[in-house]
């Protein structure tokens, strides 16, 4: 049974629907639909999809991360544990397809890099075994295609490139790769690699000053060329220019209680969905369209039950659904983004 609370303006209801007075799903279909209804009264809501996945018994470990290949309608979940499949593949409808654990030690972050030409799954592995301290690329069937880092050996080297607890990565359609390294290890840095894996730039050293990091835990890139990093230990989000690596701005006013553990955009890029692990909370944060990021402003929150512990998340670029990897509840849940049912809309 899903444990799910929703809070609006401080009032919480079990299983109630979260109604946001903003356009959030961001898919062209929803936008068209909502214009036909009424722009001013249009409302968007997130609804927990209790039917996803169809059978939750596939979650036999601790579910650390989730990736969505919206081109092909596939959802990849990575979990940790002994003698279990580590990567589980589901359809967006919630049907289990296949699993693998070949060369996966302790997955931390996962990313689906799908173009019309190629379907790839990238995993950051924080294991201390013989496959750990690496960033690995797999085919969608689980064949190992590329290994970055020195398997089984942590380090800070740049040639060859080494990692210590690489936390997450984001891969652009061009093949450029952004890696946050790492999750409490030797390194606190953001690295941009070209599609042939040479270092384009690197930012960050351990610390709390500008462009320094303390557990950079999640990274995403917007279409205007800004790189957004959840600098968890410093309780802030830092934003960089993707071409130069220059620091563009910092949000440090929204996460005073606890640092952000995950950052992902809604499909229209108007909002960032931010997870806070120990607070078991997702926040919808307004994101300025270009340039200076200004101050951070939380528009709404989705309060999950105590101890659910949302670790990393992914937003489906087509539907706007939020998939959350919950390390406390040991499951992945799907929050559908929908327009309000027509029957609930005011008379036109
Ligand atoms: C890999 O997964 C299978 C089940 O799919 C399991 O029997 C096996 O023990 C796992 N191997 C490891 C190394 O975890
Ligand atoms: C990094 O710096 C923070 C303070 O900003 C400190 O608490 C932490 O121990 C340092 N970590 C490493 C790996 O040096
Ligand atoms: C969450 O709480 C655990 C246990 O108290 C702690 O070890 C961990 O550092 C906390 N994580 C964050 C992001 O605050």
Tab-separated table of N, CA, C and O in Angstrom, residues 168-249:
chain	number	residue	atom	x	y	z
A	168	UNK	N	26.121	11.158	-9.510
A	168	UNK	CA	25.110	11.134	-10.568
A	168	UNK	C	25.706	11.724	-11.841
A	168	UNK	O	26.793	12.310	-11.820
A	169	UNK	N	24.977	11.585	-12.941
A	169	UNK	CA	25.426	12.199	-14.183
A	169	UNK	C	24.226	12.603	-15.023
A	169	UNK	O	23.096	12.148	-14.807
A	170	UNK	N	24.521	13.479	-15.981
A	170	UNK	CA	23.509	13.913	-16.946
A	170	UNK	C	24.185	13.884	-18.316
A	170	UNK	O	25.309	14.364	-18.467
A	171	UNK	N	23.527	13.300	-19.306
A	171	UNK	CA	24.104	13.207	-20.648
A	171	UNK	C	23.214	13.977	-21.610
A	171	UNK	O	22.002	13.732	-21.683
A	172	UNK	N	23.808	14.934	-22.320
A	172	UNK	CA	23.038	15.697	-23.302
A	172	UNK	C	22.874	14.877	-24.583
A	172	UNK	O	23.637	13.947	-24.847
A	173	UNK	N	21.920	15.278	-25.417
A	173	UNK	CA	21.713	14.586	-26.690
A	173	UNK	C	22.969	14.656	-27.574
A	173	UNK	O	23.209	13.790	-28.405
A	174	UNK	N	23.793	15.687	-27.386
A	174	UNK	CA	25.044	15.815	-28.148
A	174	UNK	C	26.072	14.782	-27.712
A	174	UNK	O	27.080	14.593	-28.386
A	175	UNK	N	25.844	14.138	-26.565
A	175	UNK	CA	26.807	13.181	-26.033
A	175	UNK	C	27.678	13.777	-24.933
A	175	UNK	O	28.427	13.049	-24.270
A	176	UNK	N	27.602	15.094	-24.728
A	176	UNK	CA	28.379	15.697	-23.634
A	176	UNK	C	27.847	15.186	-22.296
A	176	UNK	O	26.635	15.021	-22.117
A	177	UNK	N	28.788	14.960	-21.364
A	177	UNK	CA	28.446	14.305	-20.094
A	177	UNK	C	28.843	15.200	-18.923
A	177	UNK	O	29.935	15.770	-18.915
A	178	UNK	N	27.946	15.322	-17.954
A	178	UNK	CA	28.221	16.094	-16.732
A	178	UNK	C	28.152	15.117	-15.564
A	178	UNK	O	27.143	14.435	-15.376
A	179	UNK	N	29.238	15.055	-14.786
A	179	UNK	CA	29.313	14.098	-13.680
A	179	UNK	C	29.539	14.851	-12.371
A	179	UNK	O	30.411	15.729	-12.315
A	180	UNK	N	28.752	14.509	-11.330
A	180	UNK	CA	29.051	15.033	-10.001
A	180	UNK	C	29.725	13.930	-9.187
A	180	UNK	O	29.199	12.840	-9.015
A	181	UNK	N	30.927	14.261	-8.702
A	181	UNK	CA	31.806	13.303	-8.013
A	181	UNK	C	32.292	14.005	-6.737
A	181	UNK	O	33.134	14.896	-6.819
A	182	UNK	N	31.756	13.770	-5.610
A	182	UNK	CA	30.916	12.645	-5.384
A	182	UNK	C	30.116	12.706	-4.104
A	182	UNK	O	29.950	13.720	-3.444
A	183	UNK	N	29.706	11.526	-3.773
A	183	UNK	CA	28.807	11.330	-2.644
A	183	UNK	C	29.605	11.083	-1.363
A	183	UNK	O	29.585	9.988	-0.802
A	184	UNK	N	30.316	12.099	-0.926
A	184	UNK	CA	31.014	11.991	0.361
A	184	UNK	C	32.380	11.321	0.298
A	184	UNK	O	32.908	10.896	1.311
A	185	UNK	N	32.957	11.238	-0.898
A	185	UNK	CA	34.282	10.643	-1.012
A	185	UNK	C	35.377	11.692	-1.019
A	185	UNK	O	35.232	12.780	-0.455
A	186	UNK	N	36.492	11.375	-1.668
A	186	UNK	CA	37.640	12.284	-1.742
A	186	UNK	C	37.324	13.553	-2.525
A	186	UNK	O	37.893	14.599	-2.266
A	187	UNK	N	36.447	13.415	-3.509
A	187	UNK	CA	36.261	14.507	-4.474
A	187	UNK	C	34.946	15.247	-4.267
A	187	UNK	O	33.948	14.648	-3.880
A	188	UNK	N	34.975	16.510	-4.543
A	188	UNK	CA	33.763	17.332	-4.537
A	188	UNK	C	33.815	18.176	-5.797
A	188	UNK	O	34.212	19.340	-5.764
A	189	UNK	N	33.444	17.582	-6.928
A	189	UNK	CA	33.644	18.305	-8.179
A	189	UNK	C	32.595	17.980	-9.229
A	189	UNK	O	31.893	16.968	-9.164
A	190	UNK	N	32.521	18.873	-10.189
A	190	UNK	CA	31.620	18.753	-11.343
A	190	UNK	C	32.510	18.710	-12.577
A	190	UNK	O	33.323	19.610	-12.789
A	191	UNK	N	32.350	17.644	-13.367
A	191	UNK	CA	33.226	17.446	-14.529
A	191	UNK	C	32.388	17.392	-15.791
A	191	UNK	O	31.379	16.687	-15.844
A	192	UNK	N	32.793	18.138	-16.809
A	192	UNK	CA	32.146	18.012	-18.113
A	192	UNK	C	33.074	17.272	-19.070
A	192	UNK	O	34.231	17.659	-19.255
A	193	UNK	N	32.537	16.203	-19.670
A	193	UNK	CA	33.299	15.420	-20.649
A	193	UNK	C	32.651	15.560	-22.020
A	193	UNK	O	31.433	15.676	-22.132
A	194	UNK	N	33.488	15.503	-23.039
A	194	UNK	CA	32.962	15.478	-24.402
A	194	UNK	C	32.469	14.073	-24.718
A	194	UNK	O	32.686	13.132	-23.948
A	195	UNK	N	31.859	13.907	-25.882
A	195	UNK	CA	31.338	12.580	-26.211
A	195	UNK	C	32.449	11.556	-26.414
A	195	UNK	O	32.187	10.352	-26.330
A	196	UNK	N	33.687	12.009	-26.644
A	196	UNK	CA	34.798	11.040	-26.695
A	196	UNK	C	35.552	10.972	-25.363
A	196	UNK	O	36.692	10.523	-25.307
A	197	UNK	N	34.905	11.453	-24.298
A	197	UNK	CA	35.358	11.282	-22.910
A	197	UNK	C	36.615	12.081	-22.565
A	197	UNK	O	37.358	11.729	-21.663
A	198	UNK	N	36.882	13.172	-23.290
A	198	UNK	CA	37.955	14.042	-22.826
A	198	UNK	C	37.343	15.141	-21.950
A	198	UNK	O	36.180	15.525	-22.126
A	199	UNK	N	38.148	15.633	-21.002
A	199	UNK	CA	37.633	16.610	-20.034
A	199	UNK	C	37.539	17.979	-20.707
A	199	UNK	O	38.528	18.496	-21.233
A	200	UNK	N	36.347	18.563	-20.708
A	200	UNK	CA	36.160	19.897	-21.283
A	200	UNK	C	36.377	20.969	-20.224
A	200	UNK	O	37.005	21.975	-20.472
A	201	UNK	N	35.824	20.741	-19.065
A	201	UNK	CA	36.152	21.589	-17.912
A	201	UNK	C	35.806	20.863	-16.624
A	201	UNK	O	35.097	19.859	-16.648
A	202	UNK	N	36.328	21.395	-15.549
A	202	UNK	CA	36.109	20.782	-14.246
A	202	UNK	C	35.963	21.926	-13.247
A	202	UNK	O	36.716	22.890	-13.294
A	203	UNK	N	34.950	21.837	-12.400
A	203	UNK	CA	34.765	22.864	-11.382
A	203	UNK	C	34.741	22.206	-10.025
A	203	UNK	O	34.218	21.126	-9.865
A	204	UNK	N	35.247	22.943	-9.071
A	204	UNK	CA	34.967	22.537	-7.717
A	204	UNK	C	36.101	21.857	-7.011
A	204	UNK	O	36.864	21.072	-7.554
A	205	UNK	N	36.179	22.207	-5.782
A	205	UNK	CA	37.003	21.500	-4.836
A	205	UNK	C	36.180	21.507	-3.576
A	205	UNK	O	35.141	22.159	-3.506
A	206	UNK	N	36.638	20.788	-2.589
A	206	UNK	CA	35.869	20.706	-1.357
A	206	UNK	C	35.802	22.067	-0.667
A	206	UNK	O	36.801	22.745	-0.530
A	207	UNK	N	34.628	22.467	-0.250
A	207	UNK	CA	34.501	23.723	0.478
A	207	UNK	C	33.113	24.292	0.382
A	207	UNK	O	32.228	23.712	-0.245
A	208	UNK	N	32.906	25.440	0.996
A	208	UNK	CA	31.585	26.048	1.019
A	208	UNK	C	31.544	27.380	0.275
A	208	UNK	O	30.500	28.014	0.186
A	209	UNK	N	32.658	27.826	-0.266
A	209	UNK	CA	32.684	29.077	-1.014
A	209	UNK	C	32.057	28.908	-2.383
A	209	UNK	O	31.604	27.819	-2.749
A	210	UNK	N	32.029	29.999	-3.185
A	210	UNK	CA	31.438	29.934	-4.525
A	210	UNK	C	32.123	28.880	-5.400
A	210	UNK	O	33.346	28.783	-5.399
A	211	UNK	N	31.315	28.093	-6.105
A	211	UNK	CA	31.784	27.065	-7.032
A	211	UNK	C	32.559	25.935	-6.341
A	211	UNK	O	33.225	25.145	-6.986
A	212	UNK	N	32.477	25.883	-5.018
A	212	UNK	CA	33.025	24.730	-4.299
A	212	UNK	C	31.844	23.862	-3.886
A	212	UNK	O	30.700	24.319	-3.875
A	213	UNK	N	32.133	22.614	-3.561
A	213	UNK	CA	31.039	21.693	-3.253
A	213	UNK	C	31.300	20.908	-1.973
A	213	UNK	O	32.455	20.692	-1.586
A	214	UNK	N	30.206	20.479	-1.374
A	214	UNK	CA	30.259	19.518	-0.281
A	214	UNK	C	29.145	18.499	-0.563
A	214	UNK	O	27.980	18.762	-0.334
A	215	UNK	N	29.549	17.385	-1.121
A	215	UNK	CA	28.622	16.353	-1.608
A	215	UNK	C	27.727	16.874	-2.742
A	215	UNK	O	26.516	17.074	-2.570
A	216	UNK	N	28.319	17.116	-3.906
A	216	UNK	CA	27.481	17.416	-5.079
A	216	UNK	C	26.745	16.132	-5.475
A	216	UNK	O	27.375	15.156	-5.859
A	217	UNK	N	25.422	16.120	-5.337
A	217	UNK	CA	24.691	14.846	-5.316
A	217	UNK	C	23.873	14.583	-6.564
A	217	UNK	O	23.534	13.455	-6.883
A	218	UNK	N	23.512	15.660	-7.291
A	218	UNK	CA	22.652	15.476	-8.462
A	218	UNK	C	22.927	16.611	-9.427
A	218	UNK	O	23.272	17.720	-9.008
A	219	UNK	N	22.779	16.333	-10.734
A	219	UNK	CA	23.084	17.352	-11.746
A	219	UNK	C	22.098	17.243	-12.904
A	219	UNK	O	21.688	16.147	-13.291
A	220	UNK	N	21.689	18.408	-13.422
A	220	UNK	CA	20.853	18.422	-14.611
A	220	UNK	C	21.195	19.651	-15.446
A	220	UNK	O	21.830	20.585	-14.950
A	221	UNK	N	20.797	19.638	-16.711
A	221	UNK	CA	21.160	20.713	-17.641
A	221	UNK	C	19.883	21.201	-18.320
A	221	UNK	O	19.030	20.389	-18.700
A	222	UNK	N	19.717	22.532	-18.440
A	222	UNK	CA	18.525	23.033	-19.128
A	222	UNK	C	18.847	23.403	-20.570
A	222	UNK	O	20.011	23.407	-20.989
A	223	UNK	N	17.800	23.735	-21.329
A	223	UNK	CA	17.999	23.953	-22.766
A	223	UNK	C	18.626	25.314	-23.063
A	223	UNK	O	19.015	25.574	-24.196
A	224	UNK	N	18.749	26.184	-22.052
A	224	UNK	CA	19.424	27.451	-22.303
A	224	UNK	C	20.898	27.399	-21.918
A	224	UNK	O	21.579	28.418	-21.928
A	225	UNK	N	21.375	26.203	-21.570
A	225	UNK	CA	22.815	26.053	-21.355
A	225	UNK	C	23.275	26.260	-19.924
A	225	UNK	O	24.418	26.637	-19.699
A	226	UNK	N	22.383	26.000	-18.969
A	226	UNK	CA	22.786	26.120	-17.563
A	226	UNK	C	22.827	24.741	-16.909
A	226	UNK	O	21.947	23.915	-17.138
A	227	UNK	N	23.855	24.529	-16.083
A	227	UNK	CA	24.047	23.258	-15.388
A	227	UNK	C	23.677	23.469	-13.924
A	227	UNK	O	24.244	24.339	-13.261
A	228	UNK	N	22.721	22.684	-13.437
A	228	UNK	CA	22.190	22.857	-12.079
A	228	UNK	C	22.691	21.718	-11.200
A	228	UNK	O	22.495	20.540	-11.542
A	229	UNK	N	23.323	22.062	-10.077
A	229	UNK	CA	23.913	21.047	-9.205
A	229	UNK	C	23.304	21.129	-7.808
A	229	UNK	O	23.268	22.210	-7.201
A	230	UNK	N	22.821	19.995	-7.303
A	230	UNK	CA	22.376	19.902	-5.908
A	230	UNK	C	23.615	19.739	-5.046
A	230	UNK	O	24.216	18.664	-5.001
A	231	UNK	N	24.032	20.823	-4.412
A	231	UNK	CA	25.228	20.835	-3.559
A	231	UNK	C	24.747	20.508	-2.147
A	231	UNK	O	24.586	21.389	-1.309
A	232	UNK	N	24.503	19.227	-1.924
A	232	UNK	CA	23.720	18.800	-0.764
A	232	UNK	C	24.305	19.245	0.577
A	232	UNK	O	23.617	19.818	1.407
A	233	UNK	N	25.581	18.975	0.776
A	233	UNK	CA	26.189	19.298	2.067
A	233	UNK	C	26.228	20.795	2.355
A	233	UNK	O	26.254	21.213	3.514
A	234	UNK	N	26.263	21.608	1.309
A	234	UNK	CA	26.242	23.070	1.493
A	234	UNK	C	24.817	23.633	1.469
A	234	UNK	O	24.649	24.858	1.487
A	235	UNK	N	23.819	22.760	1.398
A	235	UNK	CA	22.406	23.157	1.445
A	235	UNK	C	22.063	24.214	0.411
A	235	UNK	O	21.447	25.249	0.717
A	236	UNK	N	22.484	23.970	-0.822
A	236	UNK	CA	22.217	24.960	-1.867
A	236	UNK	C	22.224	24.298	-3.241
A	236	UNK	O	22.668	23.149	-3.405
A	237	UNK	N	21.730	25.042	-4.227
A	237	UNK	CA	21.847	24.649	-5.631
A	237	UNK	C	22.767	25.665	-6.286
A	237	UNK	O	22.584	26.881	-6.116
A	238	UNK	N	23.776	25.197	-6.999
A	238	UNK	CA	24.660	26.095	-7.735
A	238	UNK	C	24.441	25.864	-9.235
A	238	UNK	O	24.219	24.738	-9.678
A	239	UNK	N	24.539	26.950	-9.989
A	239	UNK	CA	24.244	26.890	-11.415
A	239	UNK	C	25.448	27.410	-12.210
A	239	UNK	O	26.021	28.448	-11.875
A	240	UNK	N	25.803	26.666	-13.263
A	240	UNK	CA	27.001	26.972	-14.044
A	240	UNK	C	26.658	27.116	-15.528
A	240	UNK	O	25.688	26.522	-16.014
A	241	UNK	N	27.483	27.863	-16.226
A	241	UNK	CA	27.363	27.969	-17.679
A	241	UNK	C	27.937	26.690	-18.286
A	241	UNK	O	29.063	26.304	-17.981
A	242	UNK	N	27.163	26.034	-19.159
A	242	UNK	CA	27.613	24.723	-19.647
A	242	UNK	C	28.797	24.826	-20.620
A	242	UNK	O	29.527	23.866	-20.805
A	243	UNK	N	28.980	25.987	-21.237
A	243	UNK	CA	30.107	26.112	-22.164
A	243	UNK	C	31.413	26.400	-21.420
A	243	UNK	O	32.458	25.837	-21.737
A	244	UNK	N	31.334	27.322	-20.448
A	244	UNK	CA	32.558	27.798	-19.802
A	244	UNK	C	32.792	27.212	-18.415
A	244	UNK	O	33.912	27.263	-17.903
A	245	UNK	N	31.729	26.708	-17.792
A	245	UNK	CA	31.863	26.249	-16.413
A	245	UNK	C	31.805	27.382	-15.407
A	245	UNK	O	31.969	27.155	-14.206
A	246	UNK	N	31.561	28.638	-15.884
A	246	UNK	CA	31.454	29.778	-14.964
A	246	UNK	C	30.259	29.613	-14.043
A	246	UNK	O	29.178	29.189	-14.493
A	247	UNK	N	30.416	30.033	-12.791
A	247	UNK	CA	29.295	30.042	-11.849
A	247	UNK	C	28.340	31.168	-12.224
A	247	UNK	O	28.743	32.321	-12.366
A	248	UNK	N	27.049	30.823	-12.405
A	248	UNK	CA	26.055	31.835	-12.781
A	248	UNK	C	25.245	32.315	-11.582
A	248	UNK	O	24.721	33.427	-11.597
A	249	UNK	N	25.122	31.468	-10.576
A	249	UNK	CA	24.329	31.881	-9.418
A	249	UNK	C	24.148	30.740	-8.440
A	249	UNK	O	24.487	29.587	-8.731
